CSV table of C-alpha atoms in Angstrom, one decimal:
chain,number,residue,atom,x,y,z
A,1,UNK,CA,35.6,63.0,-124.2
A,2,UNK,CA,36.8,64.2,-121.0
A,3,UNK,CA,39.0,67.7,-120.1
A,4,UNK,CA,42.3,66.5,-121.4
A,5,UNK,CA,45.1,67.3,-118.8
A,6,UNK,CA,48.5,66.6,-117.3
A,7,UNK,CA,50.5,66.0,-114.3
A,8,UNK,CA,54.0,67.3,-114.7
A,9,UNK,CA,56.9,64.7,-113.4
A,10,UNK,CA,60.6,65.2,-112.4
A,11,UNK,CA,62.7,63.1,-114.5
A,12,UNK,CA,66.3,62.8,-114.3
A,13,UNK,CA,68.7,63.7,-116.8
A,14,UNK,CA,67.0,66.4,-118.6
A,15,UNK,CA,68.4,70.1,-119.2
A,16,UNK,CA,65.2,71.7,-119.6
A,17,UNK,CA,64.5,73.7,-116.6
A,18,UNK,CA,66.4,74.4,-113.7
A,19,UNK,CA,66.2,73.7,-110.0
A,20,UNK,CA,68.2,74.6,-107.0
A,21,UNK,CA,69.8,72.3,-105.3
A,22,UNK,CA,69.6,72.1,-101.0
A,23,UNK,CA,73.0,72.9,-101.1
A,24,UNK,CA,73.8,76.5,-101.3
A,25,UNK,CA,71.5,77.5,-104.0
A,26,UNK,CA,73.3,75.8,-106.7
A,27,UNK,CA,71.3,75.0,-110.1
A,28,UNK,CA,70.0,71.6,-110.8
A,29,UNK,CA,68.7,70.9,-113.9
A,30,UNK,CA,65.1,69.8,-114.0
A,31,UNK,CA,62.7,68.4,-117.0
A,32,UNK,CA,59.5,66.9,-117.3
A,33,UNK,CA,57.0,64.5,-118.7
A,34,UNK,CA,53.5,64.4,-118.9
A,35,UNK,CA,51.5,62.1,-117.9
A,36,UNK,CA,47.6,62.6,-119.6
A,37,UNK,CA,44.5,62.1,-117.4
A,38,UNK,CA,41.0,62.6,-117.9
A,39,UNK,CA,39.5,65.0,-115.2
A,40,UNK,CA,40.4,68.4,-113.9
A,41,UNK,CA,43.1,70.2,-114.2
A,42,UNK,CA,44.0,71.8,-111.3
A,43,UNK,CA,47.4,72.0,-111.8
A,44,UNK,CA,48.5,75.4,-113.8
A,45,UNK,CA,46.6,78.2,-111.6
A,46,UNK,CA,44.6,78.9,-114.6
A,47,UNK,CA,41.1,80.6,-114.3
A,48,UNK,CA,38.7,77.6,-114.2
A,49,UNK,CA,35.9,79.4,-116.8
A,50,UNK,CA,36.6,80.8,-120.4
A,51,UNK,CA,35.8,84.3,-121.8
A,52,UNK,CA,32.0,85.5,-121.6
A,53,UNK,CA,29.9,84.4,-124.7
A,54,UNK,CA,29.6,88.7,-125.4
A,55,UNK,CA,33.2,89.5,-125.2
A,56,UNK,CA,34.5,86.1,-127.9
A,57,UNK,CA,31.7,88.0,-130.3
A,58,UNK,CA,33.1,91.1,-130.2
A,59,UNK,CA,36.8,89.5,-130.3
A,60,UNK,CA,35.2,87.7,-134.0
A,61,UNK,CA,34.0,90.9,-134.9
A,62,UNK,CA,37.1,92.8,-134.9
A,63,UNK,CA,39.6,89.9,-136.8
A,64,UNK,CA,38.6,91.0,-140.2
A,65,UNK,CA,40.6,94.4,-139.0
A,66,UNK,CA,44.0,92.8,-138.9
A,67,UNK,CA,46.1,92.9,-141.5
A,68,UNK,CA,47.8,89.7,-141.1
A,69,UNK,CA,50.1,90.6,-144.1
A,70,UNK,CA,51.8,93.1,-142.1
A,71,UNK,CA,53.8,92.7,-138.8
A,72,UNK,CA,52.3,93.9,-135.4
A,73,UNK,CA,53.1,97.3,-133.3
A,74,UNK,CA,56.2,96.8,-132.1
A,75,UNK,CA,55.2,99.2,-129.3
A,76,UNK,CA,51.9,97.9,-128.4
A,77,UNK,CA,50.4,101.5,-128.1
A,78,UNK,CA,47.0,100.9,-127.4
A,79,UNK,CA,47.3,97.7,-125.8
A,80,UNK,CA,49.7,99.3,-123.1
A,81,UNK,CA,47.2,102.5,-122.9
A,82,UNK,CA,45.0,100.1,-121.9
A,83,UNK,CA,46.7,97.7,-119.2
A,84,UNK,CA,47.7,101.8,-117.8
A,85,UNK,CA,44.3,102.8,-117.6
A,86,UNK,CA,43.5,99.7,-115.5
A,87,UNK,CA,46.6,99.4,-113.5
A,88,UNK,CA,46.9,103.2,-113.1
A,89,UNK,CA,50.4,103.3,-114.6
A,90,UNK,CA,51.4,105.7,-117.2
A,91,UNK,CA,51.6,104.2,-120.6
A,92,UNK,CA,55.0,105.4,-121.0
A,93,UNK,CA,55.8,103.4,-117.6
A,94,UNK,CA,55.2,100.2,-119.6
A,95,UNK,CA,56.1,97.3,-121.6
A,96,UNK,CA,54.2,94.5,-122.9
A,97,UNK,CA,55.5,90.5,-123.6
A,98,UNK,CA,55.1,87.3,-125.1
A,99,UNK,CA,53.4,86.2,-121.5
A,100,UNK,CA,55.8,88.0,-118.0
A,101,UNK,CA,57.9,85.3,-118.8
A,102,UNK,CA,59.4,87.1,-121.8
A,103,UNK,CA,59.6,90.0,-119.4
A,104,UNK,CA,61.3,88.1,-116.6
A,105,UNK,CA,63.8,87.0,-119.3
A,106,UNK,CA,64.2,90.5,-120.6
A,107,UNK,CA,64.9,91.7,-116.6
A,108,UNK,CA,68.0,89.1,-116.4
A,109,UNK,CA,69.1,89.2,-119.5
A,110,UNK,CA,69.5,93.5,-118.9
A,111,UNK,CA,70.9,93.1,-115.0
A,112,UNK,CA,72.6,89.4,-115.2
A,113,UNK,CA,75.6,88.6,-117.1
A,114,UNK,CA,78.3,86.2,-116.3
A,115,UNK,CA,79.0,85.5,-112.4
A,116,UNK,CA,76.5,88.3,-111.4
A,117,UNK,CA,73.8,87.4,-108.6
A,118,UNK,CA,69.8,86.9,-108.6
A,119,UNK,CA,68.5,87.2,-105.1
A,120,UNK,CA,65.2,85.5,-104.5
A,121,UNK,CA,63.1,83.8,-102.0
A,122,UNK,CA,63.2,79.7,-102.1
A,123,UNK,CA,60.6,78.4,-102.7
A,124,UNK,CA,59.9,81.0,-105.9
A,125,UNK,CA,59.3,80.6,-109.4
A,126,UNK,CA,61.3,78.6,-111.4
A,127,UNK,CA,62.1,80.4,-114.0
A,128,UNK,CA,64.1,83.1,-112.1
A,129,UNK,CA,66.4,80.5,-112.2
A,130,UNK,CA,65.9,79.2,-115.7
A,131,UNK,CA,66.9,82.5,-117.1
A,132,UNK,CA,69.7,83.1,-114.9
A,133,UNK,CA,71.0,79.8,-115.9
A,134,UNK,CA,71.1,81.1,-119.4
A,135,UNK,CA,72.8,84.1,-118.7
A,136,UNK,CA,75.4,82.2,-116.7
A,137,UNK,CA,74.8,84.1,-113.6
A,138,UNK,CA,74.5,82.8,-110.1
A,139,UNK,CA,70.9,82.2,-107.7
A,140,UNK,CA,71.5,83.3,-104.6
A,141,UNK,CA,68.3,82.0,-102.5
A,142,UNK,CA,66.6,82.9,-99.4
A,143,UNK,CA,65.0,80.4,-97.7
A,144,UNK,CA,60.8,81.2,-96.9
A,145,UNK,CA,59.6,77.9,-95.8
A,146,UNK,CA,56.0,78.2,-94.8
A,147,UNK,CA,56.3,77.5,-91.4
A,148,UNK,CA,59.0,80.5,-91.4
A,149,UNK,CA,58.0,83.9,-90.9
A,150,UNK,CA,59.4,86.5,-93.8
A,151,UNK,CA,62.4,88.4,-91.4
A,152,UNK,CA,63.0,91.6,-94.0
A,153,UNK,CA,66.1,92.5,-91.6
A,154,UNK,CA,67.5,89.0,-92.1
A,155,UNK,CA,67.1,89.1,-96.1
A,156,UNK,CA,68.3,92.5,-95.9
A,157,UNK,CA,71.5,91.3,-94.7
A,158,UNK,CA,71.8,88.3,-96.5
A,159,UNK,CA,71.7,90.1,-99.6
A,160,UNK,CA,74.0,92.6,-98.4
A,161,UNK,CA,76.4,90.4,-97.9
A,162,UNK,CA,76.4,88.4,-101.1
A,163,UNK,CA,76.4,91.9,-103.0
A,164,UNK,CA,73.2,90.8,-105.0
A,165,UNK,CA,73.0,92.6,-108.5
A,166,UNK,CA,69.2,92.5,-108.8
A,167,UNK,CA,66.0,91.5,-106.8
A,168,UNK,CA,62.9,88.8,-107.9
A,169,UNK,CA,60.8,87.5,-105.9
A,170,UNK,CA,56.8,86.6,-106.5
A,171,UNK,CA,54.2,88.6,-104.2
A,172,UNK,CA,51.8,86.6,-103.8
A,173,UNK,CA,54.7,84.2,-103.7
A,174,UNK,CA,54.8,80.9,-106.4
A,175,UNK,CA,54.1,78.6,-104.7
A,176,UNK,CA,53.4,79.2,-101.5
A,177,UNK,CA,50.4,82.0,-101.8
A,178,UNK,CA,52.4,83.6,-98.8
A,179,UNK,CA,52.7,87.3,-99.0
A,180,UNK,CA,55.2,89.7,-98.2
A,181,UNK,CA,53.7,93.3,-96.9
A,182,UNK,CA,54.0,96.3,-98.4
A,183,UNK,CA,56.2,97.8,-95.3
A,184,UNK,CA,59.1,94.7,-96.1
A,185,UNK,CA,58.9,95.7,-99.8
A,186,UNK,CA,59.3,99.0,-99.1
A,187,UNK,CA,62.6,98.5,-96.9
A,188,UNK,CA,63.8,96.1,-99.2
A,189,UNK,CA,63.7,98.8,-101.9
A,190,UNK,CA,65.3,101.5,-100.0
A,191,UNK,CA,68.1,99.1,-98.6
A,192,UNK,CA,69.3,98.1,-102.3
A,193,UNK,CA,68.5,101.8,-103.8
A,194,UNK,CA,71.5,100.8,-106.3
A,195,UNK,CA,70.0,97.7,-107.7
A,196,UNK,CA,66.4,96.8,-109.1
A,197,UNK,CA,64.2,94.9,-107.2
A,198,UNK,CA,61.4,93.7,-109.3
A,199,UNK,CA,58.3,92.3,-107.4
A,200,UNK,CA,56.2,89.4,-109.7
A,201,UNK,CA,52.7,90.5,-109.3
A,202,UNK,CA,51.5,87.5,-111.4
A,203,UNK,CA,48.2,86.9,-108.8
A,204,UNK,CA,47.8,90.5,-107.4
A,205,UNK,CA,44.2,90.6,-108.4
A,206,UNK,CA,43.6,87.4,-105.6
A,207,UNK,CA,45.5,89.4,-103.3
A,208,UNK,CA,43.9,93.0,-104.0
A,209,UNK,CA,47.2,95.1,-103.4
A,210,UNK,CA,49.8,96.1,-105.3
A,211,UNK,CA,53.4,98.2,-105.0
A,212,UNK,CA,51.8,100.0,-108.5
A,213,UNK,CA,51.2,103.2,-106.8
A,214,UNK,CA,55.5,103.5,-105.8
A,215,UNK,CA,56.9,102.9,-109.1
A,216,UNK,CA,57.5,107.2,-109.8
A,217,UNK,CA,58.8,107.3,-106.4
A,218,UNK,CA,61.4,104.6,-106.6
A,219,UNK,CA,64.1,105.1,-109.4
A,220,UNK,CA,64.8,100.9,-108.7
A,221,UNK,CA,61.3,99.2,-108.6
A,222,UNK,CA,59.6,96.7,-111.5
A,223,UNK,CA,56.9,95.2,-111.3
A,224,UNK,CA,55.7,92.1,-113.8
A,225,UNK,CA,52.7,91.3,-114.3
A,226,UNK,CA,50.3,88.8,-116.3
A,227,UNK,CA,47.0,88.0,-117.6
A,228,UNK,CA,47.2,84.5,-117.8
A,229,UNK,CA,45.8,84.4,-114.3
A,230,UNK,CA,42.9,86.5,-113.2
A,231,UNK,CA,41.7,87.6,-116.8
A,232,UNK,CA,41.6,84.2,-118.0
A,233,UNK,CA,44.0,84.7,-121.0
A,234,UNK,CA,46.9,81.8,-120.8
A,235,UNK,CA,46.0,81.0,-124.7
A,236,UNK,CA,47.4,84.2,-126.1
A,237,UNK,CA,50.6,85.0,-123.7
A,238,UNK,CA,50.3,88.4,-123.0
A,239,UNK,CA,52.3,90.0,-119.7
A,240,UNK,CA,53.8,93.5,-118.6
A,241,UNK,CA,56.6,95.3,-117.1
A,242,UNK,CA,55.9,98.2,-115.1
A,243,UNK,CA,58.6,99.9,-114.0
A,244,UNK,CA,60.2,103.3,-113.4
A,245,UNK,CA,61.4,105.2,-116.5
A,246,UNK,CA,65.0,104.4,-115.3
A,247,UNK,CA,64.4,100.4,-115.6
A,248,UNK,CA,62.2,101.0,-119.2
A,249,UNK,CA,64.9,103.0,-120.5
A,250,UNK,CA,67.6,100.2,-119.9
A,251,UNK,CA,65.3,97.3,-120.3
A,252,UNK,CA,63.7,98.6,-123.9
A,253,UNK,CA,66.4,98.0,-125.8
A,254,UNK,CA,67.0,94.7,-125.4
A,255,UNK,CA,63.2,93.8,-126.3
A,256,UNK,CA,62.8,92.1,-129.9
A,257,UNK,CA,60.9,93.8,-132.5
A,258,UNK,CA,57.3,92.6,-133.1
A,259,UNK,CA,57.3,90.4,-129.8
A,260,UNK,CA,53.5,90.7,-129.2
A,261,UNK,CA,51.7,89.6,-132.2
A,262,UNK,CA,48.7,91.4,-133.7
A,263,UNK,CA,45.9,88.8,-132.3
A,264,UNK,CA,47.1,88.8,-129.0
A,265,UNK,CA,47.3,92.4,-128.6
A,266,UNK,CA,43.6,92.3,-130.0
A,267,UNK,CA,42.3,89.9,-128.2
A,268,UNK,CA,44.2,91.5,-124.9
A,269,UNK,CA,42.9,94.9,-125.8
A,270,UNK,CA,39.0,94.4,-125.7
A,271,UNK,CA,39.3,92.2,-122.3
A,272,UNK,CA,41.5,95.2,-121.3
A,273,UNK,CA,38.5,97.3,-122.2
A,274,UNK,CA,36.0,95.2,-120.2
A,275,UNK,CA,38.2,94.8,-117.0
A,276,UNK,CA,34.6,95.1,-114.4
A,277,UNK,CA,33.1,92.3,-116.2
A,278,UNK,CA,36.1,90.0,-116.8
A,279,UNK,CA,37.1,90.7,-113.2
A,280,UNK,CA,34.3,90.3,-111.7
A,281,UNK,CA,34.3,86.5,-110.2
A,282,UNK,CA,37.7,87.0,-109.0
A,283,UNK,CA,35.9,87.8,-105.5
A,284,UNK,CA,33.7,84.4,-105.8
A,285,UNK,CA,37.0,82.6,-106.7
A,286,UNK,CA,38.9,84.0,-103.6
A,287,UNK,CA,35.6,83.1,-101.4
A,288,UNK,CA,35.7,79.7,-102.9
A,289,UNK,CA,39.6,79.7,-101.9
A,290,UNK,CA,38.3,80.5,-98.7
A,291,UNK,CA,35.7,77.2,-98.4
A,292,UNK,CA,37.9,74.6,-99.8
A,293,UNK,CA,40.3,75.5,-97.0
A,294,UNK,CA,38.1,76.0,-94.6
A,295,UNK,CA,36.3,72.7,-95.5
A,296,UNK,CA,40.0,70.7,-95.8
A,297,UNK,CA,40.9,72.3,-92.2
A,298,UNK,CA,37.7,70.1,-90.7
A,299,UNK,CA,39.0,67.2,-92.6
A,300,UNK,CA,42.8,67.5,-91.5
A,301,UNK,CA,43.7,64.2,-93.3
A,302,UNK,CA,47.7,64.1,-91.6
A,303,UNK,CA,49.2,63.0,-94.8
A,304,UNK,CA,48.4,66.2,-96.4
A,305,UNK,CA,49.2,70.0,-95.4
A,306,UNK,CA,47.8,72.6,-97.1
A,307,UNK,CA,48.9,76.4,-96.3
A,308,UNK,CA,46.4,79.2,-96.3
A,309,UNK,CA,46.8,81.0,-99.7
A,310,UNK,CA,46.8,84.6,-101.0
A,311,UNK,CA,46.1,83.3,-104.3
A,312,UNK,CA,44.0,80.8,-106.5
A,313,UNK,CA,46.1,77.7,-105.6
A,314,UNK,CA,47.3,75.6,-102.7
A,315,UNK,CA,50.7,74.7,-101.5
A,316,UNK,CA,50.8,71.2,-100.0
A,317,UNK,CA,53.3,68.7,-98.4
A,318,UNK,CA,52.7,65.5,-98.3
A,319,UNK,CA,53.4,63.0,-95.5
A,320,UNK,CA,52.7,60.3,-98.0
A,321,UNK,CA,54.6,61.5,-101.1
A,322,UNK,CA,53.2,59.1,-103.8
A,323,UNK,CA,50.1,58.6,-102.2
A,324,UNK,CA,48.7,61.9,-102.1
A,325,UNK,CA,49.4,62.2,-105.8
A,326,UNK,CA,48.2,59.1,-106.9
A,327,UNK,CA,44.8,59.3,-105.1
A,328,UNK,CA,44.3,62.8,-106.7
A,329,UNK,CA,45.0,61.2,-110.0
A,330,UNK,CA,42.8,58.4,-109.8
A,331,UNK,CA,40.0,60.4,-109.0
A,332,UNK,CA,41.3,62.5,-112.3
A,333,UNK,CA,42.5,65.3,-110.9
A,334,UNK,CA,45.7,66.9,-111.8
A,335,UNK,CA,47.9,68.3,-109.7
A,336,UNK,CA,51.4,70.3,-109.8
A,337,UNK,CA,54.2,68.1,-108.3
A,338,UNK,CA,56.8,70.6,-107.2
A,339,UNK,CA,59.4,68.0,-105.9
A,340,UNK,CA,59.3,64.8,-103.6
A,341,UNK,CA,56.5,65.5,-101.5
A,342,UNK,CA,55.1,68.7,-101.9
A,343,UNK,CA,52.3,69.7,-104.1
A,344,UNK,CA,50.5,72.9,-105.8
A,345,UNK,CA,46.6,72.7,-106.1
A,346,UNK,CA,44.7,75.3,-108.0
A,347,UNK,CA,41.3,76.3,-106.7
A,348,UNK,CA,38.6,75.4,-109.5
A,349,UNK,CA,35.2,75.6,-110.2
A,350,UNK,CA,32.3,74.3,-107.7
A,351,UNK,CA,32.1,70.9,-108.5
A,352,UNK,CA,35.9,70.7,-109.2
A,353,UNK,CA,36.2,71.9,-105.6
A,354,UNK,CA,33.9,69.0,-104.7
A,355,UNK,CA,36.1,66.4,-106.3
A,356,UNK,CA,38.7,67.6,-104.2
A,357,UNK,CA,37.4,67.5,-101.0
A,358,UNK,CA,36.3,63.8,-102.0
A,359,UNK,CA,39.9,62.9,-102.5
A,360,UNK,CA,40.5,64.6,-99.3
A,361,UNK,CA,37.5,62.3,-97.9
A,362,UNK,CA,39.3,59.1,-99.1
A,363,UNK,CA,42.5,60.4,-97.8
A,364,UNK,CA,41.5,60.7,-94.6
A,365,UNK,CA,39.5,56.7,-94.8
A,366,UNK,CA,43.0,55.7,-95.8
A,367,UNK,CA,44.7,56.9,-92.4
A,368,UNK,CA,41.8,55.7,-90.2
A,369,UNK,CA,42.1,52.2,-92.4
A,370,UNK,CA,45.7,51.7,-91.8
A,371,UNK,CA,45.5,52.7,-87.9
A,372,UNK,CA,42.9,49.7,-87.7
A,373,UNK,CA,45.9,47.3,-89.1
């Protein structure tokens, strides 16, 4: 039996997830379906390779210390001592989550009530809007397409103007893998001194920088982070806040007790513990980034344009928009459709790799077929 996996499809109707609209930023709602395929999944930026053999051991060795009778630190003391120590960040200076998406819900629901305004880039991840939605607040987008280069003066005065309450955005960005530098952040901080902007971090370790080392100095920065990503942990949903002691002392209280449970904080801990070893292909992924696109750039099938990426994944729009799809599926590969036309492909293991440049191949036989006709 094959990797079980899915490709995620809009379908009309549903209230499930939210997505804006062309029109002004206005909230659409969005669900899915999933369709199963055999093959590769390529289509959740997950690492492509599991835990070393050494580190599940020691993870076995350590369950019979839990007491499962009893609930789990409702601080998650040495689980945040230990995302400090490897992110440089005081302990104090932190918050763990059910996965950052508990943490970007926490964020909103502190800064966002009724009417108030998210400001975020578009494209960005969807569940900015998702929790906004819930707290009945209002998206106010800023359009990044990737053909556009990021104007910091221009968002600077569009979110001036629409009197913003708080700042999200994703750095590397979701989806595009298009970064914003340090310099913009910076501005961007110091023009809305009065508001929190929170910068999602989620694929930082692709990237290699960080606004980390500013959090004391900036009274508004958060930062959210994850280790779904580059430390291979998606199974046990484990993410962070770090922010300054202004933003943890408003956002705290609104966390529910016992959030993280007792085997994630475990497991999280001794990866936590082993960060050089776990972290150690993220260069050979980033280098394999590098190949695929460098490989695809030769091919240049014209139905499908990938961006150069900052991250483990691909952002692509399609000339062909059920095409492309359908010939990465037949080959059993699965994909992210983001919308009509535009995909997200996450870079994967060697072979996997492979089997995408074979689709990319056939792609590009397909054009040179049907300019023979």
């Amino acid at each position: 039996m094959g990797i079980r996996s899915s490709i995620w499809l809009l379908v009309k109707g549903s209230k499930d997830m939210p997505e804006r609209s062309k029109s002004g930023g206005k909230l659409m709602s969005r669900g899915y379906r999933v369709e199963q395929l055999e093959g590769c999944q390529l289509n959740a930026n997950e690492k492509p390779a599991n835990l070393p053999p050494e580190i599940i051991e020691e993870i076995k060795g350590k369950l019979p210390g839990i007491s499962f009778n009893r609930y789990p630190d409702d601080g998650a003391k040495d689980l945040c001592e230990a995302y400090g120590t490897y992110a440089e960040v005081a302990p104090e200076q932190i918050i763990a989550g059910n996965g950052s998406d508990e943490i970007l819900g926490l964020l909103i629901a502190t800064y966002i009530n009724k009417g108030q305004k998210l400001y975020t880039l578009d494209p960005d991840f969807s569940m900015y809007d998702y929790y906004v939605q819930q707290n009945e607040g209002e998206v106010i987008p800023y359009s990044l397409g990737v053909q556009k280069v990021f104007d910091v003066e221009e968002f600077i005065a569009k979110g001036k103007e629409s009197q913003v309450d708080l700042i999200i955005f994703s750095n590397p960005n979701n989806p595009t893998g298009q970064v914003i530098e340090d310099q913009e952040i910076l501005k961007i901080i110091e023009a809305f001194s009065d508001i929190p902007v929170i910068i999602d971090e989620a694929y930082t370790e692709f990237y290699g920088r960080t606004m980390a080392p500013y959090l004391s100095k900036y009274h508004n920065l958060g930062i959210t982070r994850t280790l779904s990503k580059a430390f291979g942990l998606a199974a046990i949903r484990c993410g962070f806040l770090l922010a300054h002691p202004e933003i943890i002392a408003h956002v705290r209280p609104l966390k529910v007790p016992y959030n993280v449970n007792s085997l994630t904080q475990l497991v999280a801990t001794t990866v936590l513990n082993h960060c050089h070893l776990i972290l150690k292909d993220v260069a050979d992924l980033c280098e394999a980034r590098d190949v695929l696109y460098k490989n695809y750039s030769k091919l240049a099938p014209d139905c499908l344009k990938l961006y150069p990426s900052q991250a483990n994944y691909f952002y692509g729009v399609c000339q062909l928009s059920s095409q492309v799809p359908e010939t990465f599926a037949a080959s059993g590969i699965a994909v992210r459709q983001m919308g009509e036309g535009v995909i997200r492909l996450t870079v994967g293991t060697a072979s996997e790799n492979d089997k995408v440049l074979e689709v990319l191949k056939k792609l590009k036989g397909m054009e040179k077929s049907n300019e023979k006709k």
